[in-house]
Amino acid sequence: GAVVSQHPSWVICKSGTSVKIECRSLDFQATTMFWYRQFPKQSLMLMATSNEGSKATYEQGVEKDKFLINHASLTLSTLTVTSAHPEDSSFYICSARRETNTEAFFGQGTRLTVV
Amino acid sequence: QKEVEQDPGPLSVPEGAIVSLNCTYSNSAFQYFMWYRQYSRKGPELLMYTYSSGNKEDGRFTAQVDKSSKYISLFIRDSQPSDSATYLCAMIQAAGNKLTFGGGTRVLVKP
């Protein structure tokens, strides 16, 4: 299968600071990338969908000013958690797909802890 | 009612047994179906991707889709302790972009 690399795999930051998470498709061009959040023992919760070169589409209830998504190229998307607070601590996962209706491949996930 | 229903388990089987997983869905617009395996604190790993009704086999894994019943299954033959994980089904609508996930089934394969 295709490879999606997510970095960092874990990060600890102080409350009030911002954290950037990168998602790269290593061996294919991703027209669409997705960002998810996952709480312990729960399924994935879609936060936003981004298409290369256009603004991300956020799911209802997700603050776009807090979770900034940039899909600058066909192989890179970033999620920035701005002014992080302890309640933002979670497991964040990205996924990428080549085209509509094709399978999606996931990154390894990033565990964010805000102290 | 959720669009995609999946028994959360846990499903406990002895090593070597067949693991049987399934999802039901209510939206007939779903046309593409996937199964993912997720280990604790890792991203989901794609196991199977299917479109049409019928069976698809890949190694120890067999995926079945029955669109008329809105029911999909994943079978794992000769299960190993390393198959212990959470299994997620996911679906996409024909003209859609987003994946809709089941809640996941936790599987424990005991040696």
mmCIF file of C-alpha atoms in Angstrom:
data_model
loop_
_atom_site.group_PDB
_atom_site.id
_atom_site.type_symbol
_atom_site.label_atom_id
_atom_site.label_comp_id
_atom_site.label_asym_id
_atom_site.label_seq_id
_atom_site.Cartn_x
_atom_site.Cartn_y
_atom_site.Cartn_z
ATOM 1 C CA GLY A 1 0.000 0.000 0.000
ATOM 2 C CA ALA A 2 0.915 3.645 -0.261
ATOM 3 C CA VAL A 3 2.903 5.322 2.495
ATOM 4 C CA VAL A 4 1.775 8.300 4.511
ATOM 5 C CA SER A 5 4.262 9.731 6.961
ATOM 6 C CA GLN A 6 3.164 11.829 9.916
ATOM 7 C CA HIS A 7 5.518 13.803 12.107
ATOM 8 C CA PRO A 8 6.059 14.085 15.003
ATOM 9 C CA SER A 9 4.738 10.845 16.460
ATOM 10 C CA TRP A 10 4.373 12.494 19.846
ATOM 11 C CA VAL A 11 4.759 15.990 21.231
ATOM 12 C CA ILE A 12 4.422 17.628 24.615
ATOM 13 C CA CYS A 13 3.839 21.365 24.713
ATOM 14 C CA LYS A 14 3.007 24.037 27.223
ATOM 15 C CA SER A 15 -0.455 25.489 27.431
ATOM 16 C CA GLY A 16 -0.793 28.549 25.208
ATOM 17 C CA THR A 17 1.800 27.509 22.650
ATOM 18 C CA SER A 18 1.170 26.286 19.096
ATOM 19 C CA VAL A 19 2.067 22.922 17.655
ATOM 20 C CA LYS A 20 2.451 21.948 14.001
ATOM 21 C CA ILE A 21 1.895 18.414 12.750
ATOM 22 C CA GLU A 22 3.019 17.383 9.266
ATOM 23 C CA CYS A 23 1.487 14.776 7.001
ATOM 24 C CA ARG A 24 3.291 13.658 3.863
ATOM 25 C CA SER A 25 2.321 11.200 1.153
ATOM 26 C CA LEU A 26 5.664 9.641 0.269
ATOM 27 C CA ASP A 27 4.980 7.698 -2.906
ATOM 28 C CA PHE A 28 1.855 9.226 -4.404
ATOM 29 C CA GLN A 29 0.210 12.555 -4.972
ATOM 30 C CA ALA A 30 -2.689 13.145 -2.632
ATOM 31 C CA THR A 31 -5.481 15.250 -4.024
ATOM 32 C CA THR A 32 -7.271 15.061 -0.702
ATOM 33 C CA MET A 33 -6.027 14.833 2.844
ATOM 34 C CA PHE A 34 -8.085 14.352 5.962
ATOM 35 C CA TRP A 35 -7.383 15.160 9.596
ATOM 36 C CA TYR A 36 -8.906 13.129 12.390
ATOM 37 C CA ARG A 37 -8.915 13.229 16.138
ATOM 38 C CA GLN A 38 -9.271 10.087 18.179
ATOM 39 C CA PHE A 39 -10.096 9.768 21.852
ATOM 40 C CA PRO A 40 -9.186 6.632 23.825
ATOM 41 C CA LYS A 41 -11.220 3.583 22.820
ATOM 42 C CA GLN A 42 -13.256 5.586 20.334
ATOM 43 C CA SER A 43 -13.397 5.692 16.588
ATOM 44 C CA LEU A 44 -11.917 8.422 14.449
ATOM 45 C CA MET A 45 -13.596 11.805 14.417
ATOM 46 C CA LEU A 46 -13.145 13.732 11.193
ATOM 47 C CA MET A 47 -11.977 17.274 11.819
ATOM 48 C CA ALA A 48 -11.468 18.612 8.310
ATOM 49 C CA THR A 49 -10.940 17.734 4.672
ATOM 50 C CA SER A 50 -8.372 19.561 2.606
ATOM 51 C CA ASN A 51 -7.729 19.639 -1.112
ATOM 52 C CA GLU A 52 -4.437 20.847 -2.464
ATOM 53 C CA GLY A 53 -4.415 24.572 -3.089
ATOM 54 C CA SER A 54 -7.794 25.315 -1.556
ATOM 55 C CA LYS A 55 -9.156 26.056 1.884
ATOM 56 C CA ALA A 56 -9.949 23.175 4.162
ATOM 57 C CA THR A 57 -13.539 22.169 4.844
ATOM 58 C CA TYR A 58 -14.110 21.840 8.564
ATOM 59 C CA GLU A 59 -16.644 19.579 10.229
ATOM 60 C CA GLN A 60 -19.323 21.091 12.388
ATOM 61 C CA GLY A 61 -18.041 22.004 15.815
ATOM 62 C CA VAL A 62 -14.372 22.168 14.822
ATOM 63 C CA GLU A 63 -12.845 25.609 15.327
ATOM 64 C CA LYS A 64 -11.060 26.585 12.136
ATOM 65 C CA ASP A 65 -9.120 29.347 13.873
ATOM 66 C CA LYS A 66 -7.804 26.915 16.415
ATOM 67 C CA PHE A 67 -6.968 24.066 14.084
ATOM 68 C CA LEU A 68 -5.250 25.598 11.077
ATOM 69 C CA ILE A 69 -4.871 23.326 8.091
ATOM 70 C CA ASN A 70 -2.618 24.015 5.136
ATOM 71 C CA HIS A 71 -2.452 21.747 2.084
ATOM 72 C CA ALA A 72 0.292 23.540 0.206
ATOM 73 C CA SER A 73 1.276 20.744 -2.172
ATOM 74 C CA LEU A 74 0.062 17.369 -3.403
ATOM 75 C CA THR A 75 2.303 15.621 -0.901
ATOM 76 C CA LEU A 76 2.118 17.781 2.214
ATOM 77 C CA SER A 77 -0.570 18.934 4.595
ATOM 78 C CA THR A 78 -0.047 20.497 8.001
ATOM 79 C CA LEU A 79 -2.269 20.864 11.028
ATOM 80 C CA THR A 80 -1.393 23.604 13.496
ATOM 81 C CA VAL A 81 -3.035 23.567 16.893
ATOM 82 C CA THR A 82 -2.928 27.174 17.984
ATOM 83 C CA SER A 83 -2.896 28.326 21.611
ATOM 84 C CA ALA A 84 -3.116 24.745 22.752
ATOM 85 C CA HIS A 85 -4.869 23.879 25.999
ATOM 86 C CA PRO A 86 -4.983 20.636 27.976
ATOM 87 C CA GLU A 87 -8.358 19.755 26.456
ATOM 88 C CA ASP A 88 -6.648 19.658 23.052
ATOM 89 C CA SER A 89 -4.572 16.711 24.236
ATOM 90 C CA SER A 90 -5.489 13.835 21.950
ATOM 91 C CA PHE A 91 -4.340 11.507 19.193
ATOM 92 C CA TYR A 92 -4.354 13.259 15.811
ATOM 93 C CA ILE A 93 -4.222 11.221 12.604
ATOM 94 C CA CYS A 94 -4.004 12.275 8.984
ATOM 95 C CA SER A 95 -4.956 10.311 5.913
ATOM 96 C CA ALA A 96 -4.444 10.847 2.212
ATOM 97 C CA ARG A 97 -5.949 9.591 -1.010
ATOM 98 C CA ARG A 98 -5.092 9.923 -4.654
ATOM 99 C CA GLU A 99 -8.545 10.531 -6.079
ATOM 100 C CA THR A 100 -12.165 10.600 -5.072
ATOM 101 C CA ASN A 101 -13.552 7.168 -4.231
ATOM 102 C CA THR A 102 -10.169 5.538 -3.875
ATOM 103 C CA GLU A 103 -8.917 4.069 -0.652
ATOM 104 C CA ALA A 104 -7.396 6.300 1.995
ATOM 105 C CA PHE A 105 -4.055 5.650 3.657
ATOM 106 C CA PHE A 106 -3.282 6.793 7.165
ATOM 107 C CA GLY A 107 -0.289 8.254 8.907
ATOM 108 C CA GLN A 108 1.082 6.830 12.124
ATOM 109 C CA GLY A 109 -0.692 9.404 14.252
ATOM 110 C CA THR A 110 0.569 12.114 16.610
ATOM 111 C CA ARG A 111 -0.039 12.016 20.314
ATOM 112 C CA LEU A 112 -0.319 15.573 21.580
ATOM 113 C CA THR A 113 -0.083 16.272 25.282
ATOM 114 C CA VAL A 114 -0.615 19.832 26.472
ATOM 115 C CA VAL A 115 0.635 20.543 29.972
ATOM 116 C CA GLN B 1 -29.147 5.562 14.611
ATOM 117 C CA LYS B 2 -25.590 5.621 13.303
ATOM 118 C CA GLU B 3 -24.992 5.327 9.588
ATOM 119 C CA VAL B 4 -22.585 2.461 10.152
ATOM 120 C CA GLU B 5 -23.008 -0.018 12.984
ATOM 121 C CA GLN B 6 -20.203 -2.207 14.255
ATOM 122 C CA ASP B 7 -20.140 -4.364 17.382
ATOM 123 C CA PRO B 8 -17.461 -2.951 19.703
ATOM 124 C CA GLY B 9 -16.517 -6.357 21.124
ATOM 125 C CA PRO B 10 -14.170 -7.385 22.514
ATOM 126 C CA LEU B 11 -14.147 -10.511 20.389
ATOM 127 C CA SER B 12 -11.901 -13.131 21.926
ATOM 128 C CA VAL B 13 -10.781 -16.169 19.924
ATOM 129 C CA PRO B 14 -8.110 -18.840 20.353
ATOM 130 C CA GLU B 15 -5.088 -18.772 18.096
ATOM 131 C CA GLY B 16 -5.776 -20.477 14.790
ATOM 132 C CA ALA B 17 -9.513 -19.773 14.815
ATOM 133 C CA ILE B 18 -11.383 -17.772 12.195
ATOM 134 C CA VAL B 19 -12.205 -14.224 13.197
ATOM 135 C CA SER B 20 -15.501 -12.994 11.808
ATOM 136 C CA LEU B 21 -16.224 -9.265 11.772
ATOM 137 C CA ASN B 22 -19.101 -7.350 10.254
ATOM 138 C CA CYS B 23 -20.687 -3.971 9.758
ATOM 139 C CA THR B 24 -24.169 -2.960 8.772
ATOM 140 C CA TYR B 25 -25.099 0.313 7.197
ATOM 141 C CA SER B 26 -28.268 2.199 6.452
ATOM 142 C CA ASN B 27 -27.308 4.452 3.541
ATOM 143 C CA SER B 28 -27.613 2.740 0.174
ATOM 144 C CA ALA B 29 -25.406 5.461 -1.326
ATOM 145 C CA PHE B 30 -22.317 3.764 0.123
ATOM 146 C CA GLN B 31 -20.532 2.072 -2.763
ATOM 147 C CA TYR B 32 -16.911 1.633 -1.652
ATOM 148 C CA PHE B 33 -15.911 -0.340 1.407
ATOM 149 C CA MET B 34 -12.718 -0.675 3.380
ATOM 150 C CA TRP B 35 -11.418 -2.555 6.372
ATOM 151 C CA TYR B 36 -8.649 -1.149 8.528
ATOM 152 C CA ARG B 37 -6.641 -2.615 11.383
ATOM 153 C CA GLN B 38 -5.515 -0.307 14.148
ATOM 154 C CA TYR B 39 -3.054 -1.187 16.862
ATOM 155 C CA SER B 40 -3.062 0.824 20.055
ATOM 156 C CA ARG B 41 -1.533 4.299 19.587
ATOM 157 C CA LYS B 42 -0.989 3.758 15.860
ATOM 158 C CA GLY B 43 -2.718 4.952 12.729
ATOM 159 C CA PRO B 44 -5.140 2.603 10.925
ATOM 160 C CA GLU B 45 -3.645 0.244 8.348
ATOM 161 C CA LEU B 46 -5.639 -0.568 5.231
ATOM 162 C CA LEU B 47 -6.425 -4.280 4.913
ATOM 163 C CA MET B 48 -9.038 -4.513 2.181
ATOM 164 C CA TYR B 49 -10.758 -2.223 -0.315
ATOM 165 C CA THR B 50 -13.788 -3.422 -2.238
ATOM 166 C CA TYR B 51 -16.389 -1.964 -4.525
ATOM 167 C CA SER B 52 -18.825 -4.527 -5.809
ATOM 168 C CA SER B 53 -20.867 -7.114 -3.968
ATOM 169 C CA GLY B 54 -19.140 -10.433 -3.564
ATOM 170 C CA ASN B 55 -15.933 -11.751 -2.077
ATOM 171 C CA LYS B 56 -12.376 -10.499 -2.220
ATOM 172 C CA GLU B 57 -9.490 -12.487 -0.824
ATOM 173 C CA ASP B 58 -5.987 -11.391 0.127
ATOM 174 C CA GLY B 59 -3.851 -13.850 2.012
ATOM 175 C CA ARG B 60 -5.588 -14.746 5.267
ATOM 176 C CA PHE B 61 -8.180 -12.013 4.801
ATOM 177 C CA THR B 62 -11.511 -12.300 2.982
ATOM 178 C CA ALA B 63 -13.871 -9.372 2.601
ATOM 179 C CA GLN B 64 -17.514 -9.836 1.674
ATOM 180 C CA VAL B 65 -19.957 -7.201 0.548
ATOM 181 C CA ASP B 66 -23.705 -7.685 0.293
ATOM 182 C CA LYS B 67 -25.170 -4.432 -0.918
ATOM 183 C CA SER B 68 -28.715 -5.783 -1.026
ATOM 184 C CA SER B 69 -28.538 -6.452 2.724
ATOM 185 C CA LYS B 70 -26.290 -3.462 3.460
ATOM 186 C CA TYR B 71 -23.870 -5.782 5.217
ATOM 187 C CA ILE B 72 -20.133 -6.236 4.944
ATOM 188 C CA SER B 73 -17.854 -8.789 6.572
ATOM 189 C CA LEU B 74 -14.191 -9.460 7.129
ATOM 190 C CA PHE B 75 -12.869 -12.923 7.879
ATOM 191 C CA ILE B 76 -9.394 -13.614 9.197
ATOM 192 C CA ARG B 77 -8.231 -17.220 8.819
ATOM 193 C CA ASP B 78 -5.616 -18.894 10.987
ATOM 194 C CA SER B 79 -5.677 -16.002 13.425
ATOM 195 C CA GLN B 80 -2.476 -15.093 15.252
ATOM 196 C CA PRO B 81 -1.873 -13.180 18.498
ATOM 197 C CA SER B 82 -0.447 -10.412 16.310
ATOM 198 C CA ASP B 83 -3.940 -9.975 14.824
ATOM 199 C CA SER B 84 -5.095 -8.623 18.185
ATOM 200 C CA ALA B 85 -6.151 -5.084 17.361
ATOM 201 C CA THR B 86 -9.175 -2.927 16.667
ATOM 202 C CA TYR B 87 -10.754 -3.435 13.251
ATOM 203 C CA LEU B 88 -12.575 -0.562 11.618
ATOM 204 C CA CYS B 89 -14.891 -0.708 8.651
ATOM 205 C CA ALA B 90 -15.203 2.407 6.497
ATOM 206 C CA MET B 91 -17.386 3.392 3.562
ATOM 207 C CA ILE B 92 -17.593 6.064 0.901
ATOM 208 C CA GLN B 93 -20.581 7.242 -1.079
ATOM 209 C CA ALA B 94 -20.451 7.042 -4.858
ATOM 210 C CA ALA B 95 -20.149 10.778 -5.289
ATOM 211 C CA GLY B 96 -18.728 11.419 -1.879
ATOM 212 C CA ASN B 97 -15.375 12.364 -0.501
ATOM 213 C CA LYS B 98 -15.437 11.519 3.184
ATOM 214 C CA LEU B 99 -15.045 8.128 4.781
ATOM 215 C CA THR B 100 -17.727 7.071 7.233
ATOM 216 C CA PHE B 101 -16.368 4.741 9.899
ATOM 217 C CA GLY B 102 -17.888 2.106 12.095
ATOM 218 C CA GLY B 103 -17.037 2.336 15.758
ATOM 219 C CA GLY B 104 -14.487 -0.464 15.553
ATOM 220 C CA THR B 105 -14.359 -3.997 16.956
ATOM 221 C CA ARG B 106 -11.625 -4.949 19.390
ATOM 222 C CA VAL B 107 -10.246 -8.416 18.687
ATOM 223 C CA LEU B 108 -8.160 -10.499 21.070
ATOM 224 C CA VAL B 109 -6.433 -13.610 19.764
ATOM 225 C CA LYS B 110 -5.239 -15.726 22.666
ATOM 226 C CA PRO B 111 -2.223 -18.023 22.252
#
